[in-house]
PDB file of C-alpha atoms in Angstrom:
ATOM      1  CA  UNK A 304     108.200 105.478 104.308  1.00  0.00           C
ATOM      2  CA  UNK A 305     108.266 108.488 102.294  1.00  0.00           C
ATOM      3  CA  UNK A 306     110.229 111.316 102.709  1.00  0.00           C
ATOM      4  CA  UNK A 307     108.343 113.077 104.393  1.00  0.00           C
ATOM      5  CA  UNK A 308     108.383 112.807 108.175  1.00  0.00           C
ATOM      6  CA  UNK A 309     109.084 116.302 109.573  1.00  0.00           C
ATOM      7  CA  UNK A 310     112.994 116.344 108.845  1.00  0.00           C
ATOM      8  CA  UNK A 311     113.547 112.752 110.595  1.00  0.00           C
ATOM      9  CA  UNK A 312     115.114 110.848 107.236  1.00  0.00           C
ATOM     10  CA  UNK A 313     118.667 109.827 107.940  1.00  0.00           C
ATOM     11  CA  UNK A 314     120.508 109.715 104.424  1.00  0.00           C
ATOM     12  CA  UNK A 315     122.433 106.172 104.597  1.00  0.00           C
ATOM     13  CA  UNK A 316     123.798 106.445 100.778  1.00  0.00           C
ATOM     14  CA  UNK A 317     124.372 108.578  97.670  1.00  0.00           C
ATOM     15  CA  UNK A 318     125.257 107.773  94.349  1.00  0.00           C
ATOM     16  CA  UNK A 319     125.392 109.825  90.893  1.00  0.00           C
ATOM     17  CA  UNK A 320     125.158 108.532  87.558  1.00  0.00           C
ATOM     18  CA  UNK A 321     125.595 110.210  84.726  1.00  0.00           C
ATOM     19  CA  UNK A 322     123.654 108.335  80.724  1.00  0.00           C
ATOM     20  CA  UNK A 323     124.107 110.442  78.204  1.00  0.00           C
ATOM     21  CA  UNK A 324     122.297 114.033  78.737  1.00  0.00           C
ATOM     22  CA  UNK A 325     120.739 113.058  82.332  1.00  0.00           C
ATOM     23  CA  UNK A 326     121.793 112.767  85.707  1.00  0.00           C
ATOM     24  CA  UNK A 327     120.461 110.379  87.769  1.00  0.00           C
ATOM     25  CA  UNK A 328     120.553 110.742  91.516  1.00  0.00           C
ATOM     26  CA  UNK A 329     120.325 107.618  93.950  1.00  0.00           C
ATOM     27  CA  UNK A 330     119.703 108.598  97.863  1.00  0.00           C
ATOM     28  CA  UNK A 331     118.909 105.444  99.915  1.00  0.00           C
ATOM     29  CA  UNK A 332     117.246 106.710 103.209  1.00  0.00           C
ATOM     30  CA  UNK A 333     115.733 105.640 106.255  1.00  0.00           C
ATOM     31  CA  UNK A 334     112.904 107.458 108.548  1.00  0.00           C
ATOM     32  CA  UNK A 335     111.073 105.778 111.526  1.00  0.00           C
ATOM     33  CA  UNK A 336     108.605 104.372 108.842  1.00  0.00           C
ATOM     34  CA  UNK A 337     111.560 102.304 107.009  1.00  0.00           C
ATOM     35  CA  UNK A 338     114.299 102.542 104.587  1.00  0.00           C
ATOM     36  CA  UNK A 339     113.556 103.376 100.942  1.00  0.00           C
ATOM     37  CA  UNK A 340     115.335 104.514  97.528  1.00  0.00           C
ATOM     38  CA  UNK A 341     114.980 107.995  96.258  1.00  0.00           C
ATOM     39  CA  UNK A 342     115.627 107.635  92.514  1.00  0.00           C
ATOM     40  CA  UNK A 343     115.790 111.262  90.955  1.00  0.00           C
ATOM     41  CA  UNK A 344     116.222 111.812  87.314  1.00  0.00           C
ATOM     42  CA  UNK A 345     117.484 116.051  86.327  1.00  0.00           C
ATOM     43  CA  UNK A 346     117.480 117.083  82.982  1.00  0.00           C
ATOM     44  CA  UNK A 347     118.477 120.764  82.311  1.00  0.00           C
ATOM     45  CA  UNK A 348     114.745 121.672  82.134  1.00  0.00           C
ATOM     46  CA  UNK A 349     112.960 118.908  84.304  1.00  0.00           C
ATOM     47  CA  UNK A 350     113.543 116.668  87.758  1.00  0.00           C
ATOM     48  CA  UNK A 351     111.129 113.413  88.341  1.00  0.00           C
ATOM     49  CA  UNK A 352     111.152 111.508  91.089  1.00  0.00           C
ATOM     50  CA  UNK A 353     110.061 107.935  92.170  1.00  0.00           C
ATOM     51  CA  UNK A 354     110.366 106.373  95.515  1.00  0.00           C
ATOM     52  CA  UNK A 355     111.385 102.861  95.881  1.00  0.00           C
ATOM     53  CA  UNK A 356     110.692 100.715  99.001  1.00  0.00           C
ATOM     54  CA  UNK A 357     113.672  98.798 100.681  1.00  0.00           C
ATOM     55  CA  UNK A 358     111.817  95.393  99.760  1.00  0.00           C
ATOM     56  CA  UNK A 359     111.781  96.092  96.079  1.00  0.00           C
ATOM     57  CA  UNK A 360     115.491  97.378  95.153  1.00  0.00           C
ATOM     58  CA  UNK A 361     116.267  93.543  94.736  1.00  0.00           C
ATOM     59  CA  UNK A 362     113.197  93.720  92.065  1.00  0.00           C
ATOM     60  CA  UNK A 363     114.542  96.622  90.651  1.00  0.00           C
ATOM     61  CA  UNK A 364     117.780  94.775  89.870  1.00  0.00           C
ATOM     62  CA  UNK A 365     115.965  92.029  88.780  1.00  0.00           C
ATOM     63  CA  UNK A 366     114.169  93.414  85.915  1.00  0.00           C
ATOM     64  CA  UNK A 367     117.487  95.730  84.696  1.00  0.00           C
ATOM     65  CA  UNK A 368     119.086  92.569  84.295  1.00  0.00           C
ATOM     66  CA  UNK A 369     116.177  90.984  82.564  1.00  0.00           C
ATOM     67  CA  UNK A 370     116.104  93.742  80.016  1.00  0.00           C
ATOM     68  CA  UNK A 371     120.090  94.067  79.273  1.00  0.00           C
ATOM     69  CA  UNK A 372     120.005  89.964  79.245  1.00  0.00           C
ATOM     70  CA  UNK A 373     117.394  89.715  77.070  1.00  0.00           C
ATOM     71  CA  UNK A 374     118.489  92.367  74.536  1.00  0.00           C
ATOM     72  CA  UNK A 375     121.825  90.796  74.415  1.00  0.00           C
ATOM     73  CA  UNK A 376     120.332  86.973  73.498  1.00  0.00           C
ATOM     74  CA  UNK A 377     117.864  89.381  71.077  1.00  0.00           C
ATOM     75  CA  UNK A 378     114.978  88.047  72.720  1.00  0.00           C
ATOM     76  CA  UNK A 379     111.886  89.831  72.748  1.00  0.00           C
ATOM     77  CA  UNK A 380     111.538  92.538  75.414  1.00  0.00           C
ATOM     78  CA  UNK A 381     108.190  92.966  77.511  1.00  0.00           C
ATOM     79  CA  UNK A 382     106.761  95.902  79.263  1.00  0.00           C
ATOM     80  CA  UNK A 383     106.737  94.532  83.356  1.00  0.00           C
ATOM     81  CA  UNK A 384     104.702  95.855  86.182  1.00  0.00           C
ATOM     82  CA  UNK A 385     105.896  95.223  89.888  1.00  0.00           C
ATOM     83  CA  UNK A 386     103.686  95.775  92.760  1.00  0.00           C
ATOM     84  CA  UNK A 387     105.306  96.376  95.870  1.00  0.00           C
ATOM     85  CA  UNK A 388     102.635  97.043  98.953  1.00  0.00           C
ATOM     86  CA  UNK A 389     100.616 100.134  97.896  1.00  0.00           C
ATOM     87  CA  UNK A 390     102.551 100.856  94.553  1.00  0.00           C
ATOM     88  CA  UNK A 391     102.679  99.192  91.084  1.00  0.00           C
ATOM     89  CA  UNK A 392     105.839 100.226  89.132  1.00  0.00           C
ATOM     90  CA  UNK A 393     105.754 100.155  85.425  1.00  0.00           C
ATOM     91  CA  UNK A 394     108.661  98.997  83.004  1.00  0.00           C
ATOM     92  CA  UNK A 395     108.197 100.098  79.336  1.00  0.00           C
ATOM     93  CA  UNK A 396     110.704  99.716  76.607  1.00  0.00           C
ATOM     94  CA  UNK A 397     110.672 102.715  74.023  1.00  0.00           C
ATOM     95  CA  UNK A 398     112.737 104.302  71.260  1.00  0.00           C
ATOM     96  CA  UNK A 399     113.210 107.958  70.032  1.00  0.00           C
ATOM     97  CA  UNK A 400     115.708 109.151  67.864  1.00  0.00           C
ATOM     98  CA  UNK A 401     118.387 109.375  70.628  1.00  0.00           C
ATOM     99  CA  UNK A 402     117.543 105.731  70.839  1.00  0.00           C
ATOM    100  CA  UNK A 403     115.913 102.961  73.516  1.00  0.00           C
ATOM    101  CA  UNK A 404     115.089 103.546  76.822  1.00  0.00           C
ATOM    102  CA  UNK A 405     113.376 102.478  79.660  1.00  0.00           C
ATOM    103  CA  UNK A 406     110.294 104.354  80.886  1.00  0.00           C
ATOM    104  CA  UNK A 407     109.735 103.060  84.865  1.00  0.00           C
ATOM    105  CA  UNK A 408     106.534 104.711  86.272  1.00  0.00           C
ATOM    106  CA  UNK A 409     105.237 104.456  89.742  1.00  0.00           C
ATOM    107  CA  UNK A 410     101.831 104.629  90.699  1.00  0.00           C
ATOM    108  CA  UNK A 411     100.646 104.922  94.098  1.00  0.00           C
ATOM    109  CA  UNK A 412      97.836 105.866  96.226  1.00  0.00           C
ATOM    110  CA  UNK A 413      99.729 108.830  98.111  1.00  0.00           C
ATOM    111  CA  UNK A 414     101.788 110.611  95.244  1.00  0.00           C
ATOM    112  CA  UNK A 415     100.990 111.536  91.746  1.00  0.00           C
ATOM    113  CA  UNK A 416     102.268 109.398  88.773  1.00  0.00           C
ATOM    114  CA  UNK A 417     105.759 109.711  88.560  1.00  0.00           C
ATOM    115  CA  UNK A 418     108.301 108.700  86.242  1.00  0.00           C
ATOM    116  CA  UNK A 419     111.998 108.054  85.093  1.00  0.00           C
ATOM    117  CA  UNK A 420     113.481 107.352  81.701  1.00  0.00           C
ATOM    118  CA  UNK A 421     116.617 105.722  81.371  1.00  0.00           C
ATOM    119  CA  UNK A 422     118.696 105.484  78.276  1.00  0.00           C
ATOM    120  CA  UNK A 423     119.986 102.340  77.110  1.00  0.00           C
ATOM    121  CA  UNK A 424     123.432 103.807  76.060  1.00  0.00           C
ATOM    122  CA  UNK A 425     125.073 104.248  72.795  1.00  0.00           C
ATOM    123  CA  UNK A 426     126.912 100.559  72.743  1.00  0.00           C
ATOM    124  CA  UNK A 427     125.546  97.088  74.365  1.00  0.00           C
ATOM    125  CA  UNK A 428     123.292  99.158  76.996  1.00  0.00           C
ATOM    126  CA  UNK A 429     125.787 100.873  78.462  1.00  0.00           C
ATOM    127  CA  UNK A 430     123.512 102.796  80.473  1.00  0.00           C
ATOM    128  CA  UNK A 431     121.452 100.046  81.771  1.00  0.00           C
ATOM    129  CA  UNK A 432     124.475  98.479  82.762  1.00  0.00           C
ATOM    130  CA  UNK A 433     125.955 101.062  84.716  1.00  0.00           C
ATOM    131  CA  UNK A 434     122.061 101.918  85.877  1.00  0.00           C
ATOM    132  CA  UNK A 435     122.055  98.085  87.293  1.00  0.00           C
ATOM    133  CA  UNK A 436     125.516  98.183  88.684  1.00  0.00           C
ATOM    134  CA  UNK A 437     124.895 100.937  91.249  1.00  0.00           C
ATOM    135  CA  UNK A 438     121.729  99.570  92.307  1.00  0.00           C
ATOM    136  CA  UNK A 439     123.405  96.395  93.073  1.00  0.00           C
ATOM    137  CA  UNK A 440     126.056  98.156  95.090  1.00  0.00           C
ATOM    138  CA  UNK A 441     123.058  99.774  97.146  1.00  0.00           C
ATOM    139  CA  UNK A 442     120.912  96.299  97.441  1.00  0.00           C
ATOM    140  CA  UNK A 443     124.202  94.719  98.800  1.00  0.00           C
ATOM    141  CA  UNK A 444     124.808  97.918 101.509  1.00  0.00           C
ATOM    142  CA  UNK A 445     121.513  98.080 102.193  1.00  0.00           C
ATOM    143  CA  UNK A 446     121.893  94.281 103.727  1.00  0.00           C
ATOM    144  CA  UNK A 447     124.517  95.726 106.247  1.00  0.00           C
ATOM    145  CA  UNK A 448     123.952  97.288 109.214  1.00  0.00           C
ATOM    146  CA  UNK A 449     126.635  99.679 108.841  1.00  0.00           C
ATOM    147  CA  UNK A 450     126.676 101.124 105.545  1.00  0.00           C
ATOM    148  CA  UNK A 451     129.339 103.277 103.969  1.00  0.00           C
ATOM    149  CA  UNK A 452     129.020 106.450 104.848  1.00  0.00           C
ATOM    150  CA  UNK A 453     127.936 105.622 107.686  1.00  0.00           C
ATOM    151  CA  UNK A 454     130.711 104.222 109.502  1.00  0.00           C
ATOM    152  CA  UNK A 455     129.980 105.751 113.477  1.00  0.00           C
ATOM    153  CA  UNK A 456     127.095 107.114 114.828  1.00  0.00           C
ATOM    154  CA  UNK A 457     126.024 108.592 117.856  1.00  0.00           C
ATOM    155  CA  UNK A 458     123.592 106.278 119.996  1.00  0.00           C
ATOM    156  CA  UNK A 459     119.892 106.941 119.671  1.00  0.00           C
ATOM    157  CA  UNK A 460     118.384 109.668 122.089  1.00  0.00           C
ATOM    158  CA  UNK A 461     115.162 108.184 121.269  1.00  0.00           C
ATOM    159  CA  UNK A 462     115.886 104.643 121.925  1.00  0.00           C
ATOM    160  CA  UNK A 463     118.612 103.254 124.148  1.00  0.00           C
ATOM    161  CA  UNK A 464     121.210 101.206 121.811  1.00  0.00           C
ATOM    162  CA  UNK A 465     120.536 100.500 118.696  1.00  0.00           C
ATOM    163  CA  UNK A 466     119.448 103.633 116.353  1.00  0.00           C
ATOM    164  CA  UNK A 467     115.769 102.801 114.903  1.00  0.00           C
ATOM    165  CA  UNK A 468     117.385 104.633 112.053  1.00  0.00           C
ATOM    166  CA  UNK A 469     121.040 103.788 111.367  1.00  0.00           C
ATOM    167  CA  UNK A 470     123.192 102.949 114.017  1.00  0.00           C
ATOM    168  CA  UNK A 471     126.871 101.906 114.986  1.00  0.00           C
ATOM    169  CA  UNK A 472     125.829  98.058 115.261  1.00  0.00           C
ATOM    170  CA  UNK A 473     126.935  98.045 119.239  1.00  0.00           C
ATOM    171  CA  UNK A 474     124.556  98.232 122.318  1.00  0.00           C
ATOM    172  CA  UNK A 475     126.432 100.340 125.187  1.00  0.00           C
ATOM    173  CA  UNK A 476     125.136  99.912 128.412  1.00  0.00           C
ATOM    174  CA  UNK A 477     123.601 103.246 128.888  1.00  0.00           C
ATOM    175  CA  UNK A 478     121.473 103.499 131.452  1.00  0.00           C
ATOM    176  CA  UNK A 479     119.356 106.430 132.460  1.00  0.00           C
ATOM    177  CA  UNK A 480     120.555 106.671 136.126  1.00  0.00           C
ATOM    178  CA  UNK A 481     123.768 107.113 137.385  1.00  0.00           C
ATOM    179  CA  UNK A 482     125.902 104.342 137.824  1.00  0.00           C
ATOM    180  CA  UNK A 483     129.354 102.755 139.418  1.00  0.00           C
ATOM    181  CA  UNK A 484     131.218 101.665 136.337  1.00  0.00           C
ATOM    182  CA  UNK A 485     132.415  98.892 138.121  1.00  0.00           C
ATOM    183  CA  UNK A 486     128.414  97.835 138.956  1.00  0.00           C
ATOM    184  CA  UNK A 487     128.170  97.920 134.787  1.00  0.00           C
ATOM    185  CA  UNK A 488     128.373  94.938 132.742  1.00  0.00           C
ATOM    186  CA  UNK A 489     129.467  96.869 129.646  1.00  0.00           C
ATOM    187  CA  UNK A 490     128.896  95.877 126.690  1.00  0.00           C
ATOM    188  CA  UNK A 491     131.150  96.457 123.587  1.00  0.00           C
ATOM    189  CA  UNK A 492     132.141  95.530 120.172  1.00  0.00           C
ATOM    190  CA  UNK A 493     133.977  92.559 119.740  1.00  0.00           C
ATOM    191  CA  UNK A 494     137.381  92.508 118.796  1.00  0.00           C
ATOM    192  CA  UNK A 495     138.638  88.807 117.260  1.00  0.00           C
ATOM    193  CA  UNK A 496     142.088  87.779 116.800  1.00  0.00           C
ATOM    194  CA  UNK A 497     142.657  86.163 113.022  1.00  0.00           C
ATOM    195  CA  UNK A 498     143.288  83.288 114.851  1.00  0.00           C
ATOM    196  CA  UNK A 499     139.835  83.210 116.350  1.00  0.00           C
ATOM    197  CA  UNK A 500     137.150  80.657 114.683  1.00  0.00           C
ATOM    198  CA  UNK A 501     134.292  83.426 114.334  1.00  0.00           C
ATOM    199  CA  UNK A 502     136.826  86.017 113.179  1.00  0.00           C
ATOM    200  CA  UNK A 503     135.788  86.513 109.811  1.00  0.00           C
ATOM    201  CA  UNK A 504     132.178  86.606 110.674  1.00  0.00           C
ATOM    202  CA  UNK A 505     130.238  90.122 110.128  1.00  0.00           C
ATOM    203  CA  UNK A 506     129.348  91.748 113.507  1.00  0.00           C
ATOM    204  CA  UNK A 507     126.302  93.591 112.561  1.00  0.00           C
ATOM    205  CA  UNK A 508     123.748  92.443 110.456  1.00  0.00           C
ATOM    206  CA  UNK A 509     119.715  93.343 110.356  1.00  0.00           C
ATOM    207  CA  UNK A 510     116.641  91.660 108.463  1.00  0.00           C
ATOM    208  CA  UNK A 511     113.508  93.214 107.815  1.00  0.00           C
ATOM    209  CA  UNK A 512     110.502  91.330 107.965  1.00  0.00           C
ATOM    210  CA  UNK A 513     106.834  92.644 107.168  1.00  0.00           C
ATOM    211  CA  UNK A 514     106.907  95.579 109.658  1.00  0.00           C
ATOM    212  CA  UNK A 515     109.522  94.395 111.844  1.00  0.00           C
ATOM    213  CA  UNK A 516     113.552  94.993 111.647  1.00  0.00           C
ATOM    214  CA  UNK A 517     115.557  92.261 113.548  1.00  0.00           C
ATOM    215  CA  UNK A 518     119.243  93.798 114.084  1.00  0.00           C
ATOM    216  CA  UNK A 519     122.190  90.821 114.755  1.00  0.00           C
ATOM    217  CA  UNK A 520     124.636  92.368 116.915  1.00  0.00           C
ATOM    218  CA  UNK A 521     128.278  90.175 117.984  1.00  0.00           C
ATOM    219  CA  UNK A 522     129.170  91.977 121.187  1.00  0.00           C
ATOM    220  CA  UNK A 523     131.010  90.911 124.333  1.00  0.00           C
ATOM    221  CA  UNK A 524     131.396  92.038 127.979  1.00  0.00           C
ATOM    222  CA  UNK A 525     133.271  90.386 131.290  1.00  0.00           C
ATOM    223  CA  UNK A 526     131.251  87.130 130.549  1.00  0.00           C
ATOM    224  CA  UNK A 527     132.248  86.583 127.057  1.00  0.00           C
ATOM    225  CA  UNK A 528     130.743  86.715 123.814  1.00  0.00           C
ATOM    226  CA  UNK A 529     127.317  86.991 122.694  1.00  0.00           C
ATOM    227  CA  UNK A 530     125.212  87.550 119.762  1.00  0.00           C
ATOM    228  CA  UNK A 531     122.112  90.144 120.748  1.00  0.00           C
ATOM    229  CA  UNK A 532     119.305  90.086 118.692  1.00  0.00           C
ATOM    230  CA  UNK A 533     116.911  92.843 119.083  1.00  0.00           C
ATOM    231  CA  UNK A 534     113.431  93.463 117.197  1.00  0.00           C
ATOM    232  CA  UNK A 535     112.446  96.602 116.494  1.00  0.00           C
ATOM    233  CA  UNK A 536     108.556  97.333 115.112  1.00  0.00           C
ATOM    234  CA  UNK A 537     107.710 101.387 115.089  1.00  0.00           C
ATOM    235  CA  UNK A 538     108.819 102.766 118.853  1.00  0.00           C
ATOM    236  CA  UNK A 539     108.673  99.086 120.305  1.00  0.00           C
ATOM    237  CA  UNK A 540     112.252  96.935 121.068  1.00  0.00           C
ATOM    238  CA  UNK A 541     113.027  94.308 122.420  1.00  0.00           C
ATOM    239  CA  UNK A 542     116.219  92.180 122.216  1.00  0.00           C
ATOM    240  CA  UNK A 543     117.545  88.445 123.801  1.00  0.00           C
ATOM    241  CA  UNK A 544     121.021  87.824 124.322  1.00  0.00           C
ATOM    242  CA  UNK A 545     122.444  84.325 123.089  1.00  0.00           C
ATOM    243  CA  UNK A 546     125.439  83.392 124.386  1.00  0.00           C
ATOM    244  CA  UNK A 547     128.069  81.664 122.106  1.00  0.00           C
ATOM    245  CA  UNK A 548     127.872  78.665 123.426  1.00  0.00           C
ATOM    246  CA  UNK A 549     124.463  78.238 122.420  1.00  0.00           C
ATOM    247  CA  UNK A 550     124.624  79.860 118.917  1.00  0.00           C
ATOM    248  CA  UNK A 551     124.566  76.102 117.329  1.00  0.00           C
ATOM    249  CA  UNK A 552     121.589  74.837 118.935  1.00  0.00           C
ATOM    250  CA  UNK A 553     120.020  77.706 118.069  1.00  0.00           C
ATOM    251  CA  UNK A 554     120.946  77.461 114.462  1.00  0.00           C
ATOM    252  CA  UNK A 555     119.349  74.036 114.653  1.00  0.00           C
ATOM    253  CA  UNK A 556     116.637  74.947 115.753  1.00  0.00           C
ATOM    254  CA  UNK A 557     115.554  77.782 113.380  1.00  0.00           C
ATOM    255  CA  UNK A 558     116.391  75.376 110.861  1.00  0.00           C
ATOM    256  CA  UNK A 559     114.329  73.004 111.716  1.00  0.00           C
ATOM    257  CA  UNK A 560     111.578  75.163 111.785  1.00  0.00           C
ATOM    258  CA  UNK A 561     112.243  76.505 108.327  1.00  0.00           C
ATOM    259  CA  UNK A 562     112.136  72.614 107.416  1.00  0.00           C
ATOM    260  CA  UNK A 563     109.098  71.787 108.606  1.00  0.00           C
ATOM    261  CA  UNK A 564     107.343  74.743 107.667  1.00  0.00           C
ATOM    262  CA  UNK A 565     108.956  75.779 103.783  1.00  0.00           C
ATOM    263  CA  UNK A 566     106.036  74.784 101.365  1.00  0.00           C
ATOM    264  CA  UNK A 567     104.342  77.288 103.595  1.00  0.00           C
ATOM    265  CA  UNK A 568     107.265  80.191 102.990  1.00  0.00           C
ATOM    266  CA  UNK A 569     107.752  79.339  99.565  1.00  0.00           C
ATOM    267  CA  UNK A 570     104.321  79.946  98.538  1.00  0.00           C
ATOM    268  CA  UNK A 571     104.716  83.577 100.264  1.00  0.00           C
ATOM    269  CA  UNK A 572     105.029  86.389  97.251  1.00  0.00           C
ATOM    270  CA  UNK A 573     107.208  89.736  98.328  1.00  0.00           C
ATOM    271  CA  UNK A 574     105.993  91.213  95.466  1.00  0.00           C
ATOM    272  CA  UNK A 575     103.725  90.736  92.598  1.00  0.00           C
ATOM    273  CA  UNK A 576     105.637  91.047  88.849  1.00  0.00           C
ATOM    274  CA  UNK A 577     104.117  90.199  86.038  1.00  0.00           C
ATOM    275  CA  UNK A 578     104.340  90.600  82.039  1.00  0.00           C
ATOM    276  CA  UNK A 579     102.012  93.200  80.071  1.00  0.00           C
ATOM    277  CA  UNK A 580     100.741  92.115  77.155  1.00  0.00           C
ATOM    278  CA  UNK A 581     101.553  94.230  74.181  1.00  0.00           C
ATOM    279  CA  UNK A 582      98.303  96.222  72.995  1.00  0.00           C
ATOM    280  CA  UNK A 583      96.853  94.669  69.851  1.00  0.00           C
ATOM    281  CA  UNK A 584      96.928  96.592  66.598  1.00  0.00           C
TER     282      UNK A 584
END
């Protein structure tokens, strides 16, 4: 997941904050592995980075908003540790004279100990704040398909349609032979009138689960509409193409599953957080 895969990370998203003295760089990226956040923290003398996985950047902006909650109700703030796979991140609270921060380490099995320290800000945790505010703006691109700066792309070599790294949302019907266009039944992206009933639905979306991505793809050819839904897991795809006409009854049916089998998906933990007691003295 890391970065390093022989030059293959695609960078999806970059954002730069500036707390007080530091610079904090965020670089969401994606490499046949998955999709993970690069946090980097540059001071004029040192750089430290720690690498967050996809699945965890909704922790992440969990925990900033317990500590800038809590320190606004004055409640008690407690050091936090968040295990995510291989990794345990740690969440400290500590003061110097240039005032609180927020020491996050990462341990893992693969990379040294690394860590970040982020000031709270001169005035109600300012830098927290803004801190949380651009990691929510990456959790909520990192749930499209198409994220900003990443508006077109060139299909996959690798993989015909969708990108196993970031993609364009469509499925074109390449095919690796020669062919009539007339003999094609080409697919493209689907373009609703505002008087359409699925016109303000999104057109691309992907999930990830466990080791598998499932991409969500509206298209239409000279058949109609249909929704494609194609799982990717390492070099392996496959896809099934619903038409709209059965999009309810598949809805239904999902659903029902999910019904009849929640107390078992409820009980399933994507990560492990829990509160450090404070050392005794």
């Amino acid at each position: 997941m890391e970065g390093n895969s022989g030059g293959n990370d695609v960078e999806l998203l970059c954002k730069t904050l500036q707390v007080e003295h530091k610079l904090f760089y965020f670089d969401l990226k994606e490499n046949p592995r998955g999709r993970y956040l690069k946090i980097s923290e540059k001071t004029s003398a040192t750089r430290s980075t720690i690498i967050v996985p996809s699945t965890g950047i909704s922790w992440f902006l969990d925990l900033f908003n317990y500590y800038i909650n809590s320190d606004e109700q004055q409640q008690e703030l407690f050091s936090k540790e968040l295990q995510l796979d291989t990794k345990v991140f740690y969440f400290d609270i500590g003061e110097n004279r240039r005032g609180r921060f927020l020491k996050i380490s990462e341990a893992s099995v693969s990379r040294n100990r690394s860590t970040i320290i982020v000031p709270a800000g001169s005035a109600r945790d300012e830098g927290w704040a803004a801190f949380r505010n651009i990691l929510a703006e990456i959790n909520e691109a990192s749930q499209l398909f198409i994220l900003p700066n990443q508006q077109s792309s060139e299909p996959s070599e690798r993989l015909v349609g969708l990108s196993d790294d970031v993609g364009a949302g469509f499925i074109s019907g390449h095919n690796a032979q020669t062919t009539q266009a007339s003999d094609l039944n080409v697919d493209r992206p689907v373009e609703l009138s505002t008087q359409d009933d699925i016109g303000n639905m999104g057109v691309s979306k992907v999930i990830r689960a466990d080791q598998k991505r499932f991409f969500f793809d509206l298209g239409s050819n000279n058949r109609g509409h249909f929704l494609r839904i194609s799982e990717v897991a390492g070099s392996d795809r496959s896809s099934i193409i619903l038409p709209l006409s059965g999009l309810k009854q598949f809805y239904e049916m999902v659903g029902h599953f999910v019904e009849i089998t929640k107390d078992r998906i409820e009980g399933m933990m994507g990560a492990n957080v829990r509160t450090v007691d404070p050392p005794q003295r």
